[in-house]
Amino acid sequence: MVHADTRVLVFTRTAGYRHISIEVGVAALTDLVAAEATEDAGVFTPENLARYRVVVFLNTSGPVLDDDQRQALAAYVRGGGGFVGVHCAAATEYDWPEYGELVGARFDQHPDVQPAVIHVADGDHPATAHLSDRWEHVDEWYNFHTNPRPYVRVLLTVDESTYQGGRMGADHPIAWCRPYGQGRSFYTALGHTVEAYADPAFRAHLAGGLRWAAGQA
């Protein structure tokens, strides 16, 4: 489990599509850690970010930070902070190249929400250790502009033969992590639906990602 006193900033600002699951996502994260949620980009200053172990972009979308706030976030992670991106975090800050490196891949498009089979690509991670090799899950299965595998540690892939609309082929990562400077970045493409945040398997996936990003694993 994540240390109970781990301070986490949950950022939910949207300048594009707004997911109806944001509120339940905030509630789930608050159950897992000492989370403080905000849509105020003004919190992205070096002094304020230093108060937190992890910053979560929970279904953010579009351009949500100005240049100074971008620099503060990048310096925070490069200096040893943790970053967690959930689902639509990959459809955020398209015109900031470094954010693309931080999150790992950019959202391209998706088919309708539907069930599919997820495979564990790396079970030696706290975000996946609780899962069996085959995990049936309902979500909005993101296709990305590029496959992040050359640059990240892939944790989960989705089996495109088990749903309609996959465009990435036999290797379709949907969760990964990477070191970033002295810090850590974790991303999961799961988390579109309201129901996901009540699913024990998904909540444990999030908790493991937070724990890793906080440097506790």
PDB file of N, CA, C and O in Angstrom, residues 154-180:
ATOM      1  N   VAL A 154       7.162  -1.049 -20.282  1.00  0.00           N
ATOM      2  CA  VAL A 154       5.749  -1.368 -20.519  1.00  0.00           C
ATOM      3  C   VAL A 154       5.268  -2.345 -19.447  1.00  0.00           C
ATOM      4  O   VAL A 154       5.890  -3.375 -19.185  1.00  0.00           O
ATOM      5  N   LEU A 155       4.119  -2.028 -18.846  1.00  0.00           N
ATOM      6  CA  LEU A 155       3.550  -2.839 -17.778  1.00  0.00           C
ATOM      7  C   LEU A 155       2.333  -3.638 -18.226  1.00  0.00           C
ATOM      8  O   LEU A 155       2.175  -4.797 -17.830  1.00  0.00           O
ATOM      9  N   LEU A 156       1.460  -3.026 -19.027  1.00  0.00           N
ATOM     10  CA  LEU A 156       0.243  -3.683 -19.517  1.00  0.00           C
ATOM     11  C   LEU A 156       0.092  -3.442 -21.009  1.00  0.00           C
ATOM     12  O   LEU A 156       0.426  -2.363 -21.510  1.00  0.00           O
ATOM     13  N   THR A 157      -0.441  -4.440 -21.703  1.00  0.00           N
ATOM     14  CA  THR A 157      -0.845  -4.280 -23.097  1.00  0.00           C
ATOM     15  C   THR A 157      -2.285  -4.732 -23.236  1.00  0.00           C
ATOM     16  O   THR A 157      -2.776  -5.527 -22.433  1.00  0.00           O
ATOM     17  N   VAL A 158      -2.976  -4.215 -24.256  1.00  0.00           N
ATOM     18  CA  VAL A 158      -4.340  -4.647 -24.522  1.00  0.00           C
ATOM     19  C   VAL A 158      -4.326  -5.496 -25.787  1.00  0.00           C
ATOM     20  O   VAL A 158      -3.607  -5.194 -26.758  1.00  0.00           O
ATOM     21  N   ASP A 159      -5.091  -6.569 -25.764  1.00  0.00           N
ATOM     22  CA  ASP A 159      -5.153  -7.527 -26.867  1.00  0.00           C
ATOM     23  C   ASP A 159      -6.174  -7.041 -27.889  1.00  0.00           C
ATOM     24  O   ASP A 159      -7.383  -7.115 -27.663  1.00  0.00           O
ATOM     25  N   GLU A 160      -5.694  -6.539 -29.014  1.00  0.00           N
ATOM     26  CA  GLU A 160      -6.596  -5.969 -30.014  1.00  0.00           C
ATOM     27  C   GLU A 160      -7.519  -7.003 -30.650  1.00  0.00           C
ATOM     28  O   GLU A 160      -8.542  -6.626 -31.244  1.00  0.00           O
ATOM     29  N   SER A 161      -7.194  -8.284 -30.521  1.00  0.00           N
ATOM     30  CA  SER A 161      -8.083  -9.311 -31.073  1.00  0.00           C
ATOM     31  C   SER A 161      -9.342  -9.490 -30.242  1.00  0.00           C
ATOM     32  O   SER A 161     -10.278 -10.178 -30.674  1.00  0.00           O
ATOM     33  N   THR A 162      -9.402  -8.863 -29.063  1.00  0.00           N
ATOM     34  CA  THR A 162     -10.542  -9.051 -28.169  1.00  0.00           C
ATOM     35  C   THR A 162     -11.512  -7.874 -28.176  1.00  0.00           C
ATOM     36  O   THR A 162     -12.466  -7.864 -27.394  1.00  0.00           O
ATOM     37  N   TYR A 163     -11.276  -6.877 -29.032  1.00  0.00           N
ATOM     38  CA  TYR A 163     -12.211  -5.745 -29.137  1.00  0.00           C
ATOM     39  C   TYR A 163     -12.112  -5.142 -30.526  1.00  0.00           C
ATOM     40  O   TYR A 163     -11.232  -5.507 -31.325  1.00  0.00           O
ATOM     41  N   GLN A 164     -12.974  -4.200 -30.819  1.00  0.00           N
ATOM     42  CA  GLN A 164     -13.007  -3.552 -32.116  1.00  0.00           C
ATOM     43  C   GLN A 164     -12.396  -2.148 -32.036  1.00  0.00           C
ATOM     44  O   GLN A 164     -12.717  -1.385 -31.120  1.00  0.00           O
ATOM     45  N   GLY A 165     -11.534  -1.820 -32.996  1.00  0.00           N
ATOM     46  CA  GLY A 165     -11.042  -0.455 -33.095  1.00  0.00           C
ATOM     47  C   GLY A 165      -9.599  -0.232 -32.723  1.00  0.00           C
ATOM     48  O   GLY A 165      -9.130   0.908 -32.731  1.00  0.00           O
ATOM     49  N   GLY A 166      -8.873  -1.290 -32.409  1.00  0.00           N
ATOM     50  CA  GLY A 166      -7.453  -1.138 -32.118  1.00  0.00           C
ATOM     51  C   GLY A 166      -6.662  -0.844 -33.386  1.00  0.00           C
ATOM     52  O   GLY A 166      -6.927  -1.431 -34.435  1.00  0.00           O
ATOM     53  N   ARG A 167      -5.684   0.055 -33.290  1.00  0.00           N
ATOM     54  CA  ARG A 167      -4.924   0.466 -34.463  1.00  0.00           C
ATOM     55  C   ARG A 167      -3.413   0.358 -34.283  1.00  0.00           C
ATOM     56  O   ARG A 167      -2.665   0.839 -35.118  1.00  0.00           O
ATOM     57  N   MET A 168      -2.982  -0.272 -33.202  1.00  0.00           N
ATOM     58  CA  MET A 168      -1.543  -0.313 -32.929  1.00  0.00           C
ATOM     59  C   MET A 168      -0.925  -1.677 -33.157  1.00  0.00           C
ATOM     60  O   MET A 168       0.288  -1.837 -33.041  1.00  0.00           O
ATOM     61  N   GLY A 169      -1.740  -2.670 -33.460  1.00  0.00           N
ATOM     62  CA  GLY A 169      -1.208  -3.978 -33.789  1.00  0.00           C
ATOM     63  C   GLY A 169      -0.990  -4.873 -32.587  1.00  0.00           C
ATOM     64  O   GLY A 169      -1.589  -4.689 -31.518  1.00  0.00           O
ATOM     65  N   ALA A 170      -0.106  -5.851 -32.773  1.00  0.00           N
ATOM     66  CA  ALA A 170       0.083  -6.895 -31.767  1.00  0.00           C
ATOM     67  C   ALA A 170       0.684  -6.363 -30.472  1.00  0.00           C
ATOM     68  O   ALA A 170       0.511  -6.973 -29.416  1.00  0.00           O
ATOM     69  N   ASP A 171       1.396  -5.250 -30.542  1.00  0.00           N
ATOM     70  CA  ASP A 171       2.004  -4.664 -29.356  1.00  0.00           C
ATOM     71  C   ASP A 171       1.330  -3.324 -29.077  1.00  0.00           C
ATOM     72  O   ASP A 171       1.636  -2.317 -29.709  1.00  0.00           O
ATOM     73  N   HIS A 172       0.389  -3.326 -28.134  1.00  0.00           N
ATOM     74  CA  HIS A 172      -0.417  -2.132 -27.843  1.00  0.00           C
ATOM     75  C   HIS A 172      -0.308  -1.820 -26.352  1.00  0.00           C
ATOM     76  O   HIS A 172      -1.165  -2.200 -25.557  1.00  0.00           O
ATOM     77  N   PRO A 173       0.734  -1.109 -25.939  1.00  0.00           N
ATOM     78  CA  PRO A 173       0.884  -0.768 -24.521  1.00  0.00           C
ATOM     79  C   PRO A 173      -0.238   0.150 -24.044  1.00  0.00           C
ATOM     80  O   PRO A 173      -0.683   1.038 -24.779  1.00  0.00           O
ATOM     81  N   ILE A 174      -0.658  -0.055 -22.792  1.00  0.00           N
ATOM     82  CA  ILE A 174      -1.655   0.832 -22.185  1.00  0.00           C
ATOM     83  C   ILE A 174      -1.275   1.295 -20.786  1.00  0.00           C
ATOM     84  O   ILE A 174      -1.962   2.128 -20.199  1.00  0.00           O
ATOM     85  N   ALA A 175      -0.188   0.774 -20.240  1.00  0.00           N
ATOM     86  CA  ALA A 175       0.342   1.289 -18.978  1.00  0.00           C
ATOM     87  C   ALA A 175       1.848   1.094 -18.983  1.00  0.00           C
ATOM     88  O   ALA A 175       2.336   0.053 -19.422  1.00  0.00           O
ATOM     89  N   TRP A 176       2.554   2.108 -18.479  1.00  0.00           N
ATOM     90  CA  TRP A 176       4.023   2.048 -18.497  1.00  0.00           C
ATOM     91  C   TRP A 176       4.596   2.998 -17.463  1.00  0.00           C
ATOM     92  O   TRP A 176       3.883   3.797 -16.852  1.00  0.00           O
ATOM     93  N   CYS A 177       5.898   2.930 -17.289  1.00  0.00           N
ATOM     94  CA  CYS A 177       6.580   3.846 -16.381  1.00  0.00           C
ATOM     95  C   CYS A 177       7.981   4.099 -16.902  1.00  0.00           C
ATOM     96  O   CYS A 177       8.468   3.388 -17.787  1.00  0.00           O
ATOM     97  N   ARG A 178       8.609   5.112 -16.350  1.00  0.00           N
ATOM     98  CA  ARG A 178       9.987   5.427 -16.741  1.00  0.00           C
ATOM     99  C   ARG A 178      10.607   6.349 -15.696  1.00  0.00           C
ATOM    100  O   ARG A 178       9.899   7.148 -15.062  1.00  0.00           O
ATOM    101  N   PRO A 179      11.928   6.262 -15.506  1.00  0.00           N
ATOM    102  CA  PRO A 179      12.594   7.309 -14.737  1.00  0.00           C
ATOM    103  C   PRO A 179      12.600   8.584 -15.561  1.00  0.00           C
ATOM    104  O   PRO A 179      12.606   8.543 -16.801  1.00  0.00           O
ATOM    105  N   TYR A 180      12.588   9.720 -14.876  1.00  0.00           N
ATOM    106  CA  TYR A 180      12.631  11.005 -15.573  1.00  0.00           C
ATOM    107  C   TYR A 180      13.533  11.929 -14.777  1.00  0.00           C
ATOM    108  O   TYR A 180      13.131  12.463 -13.742  1.00  0.00           O
TER     109      TYR A 180
END
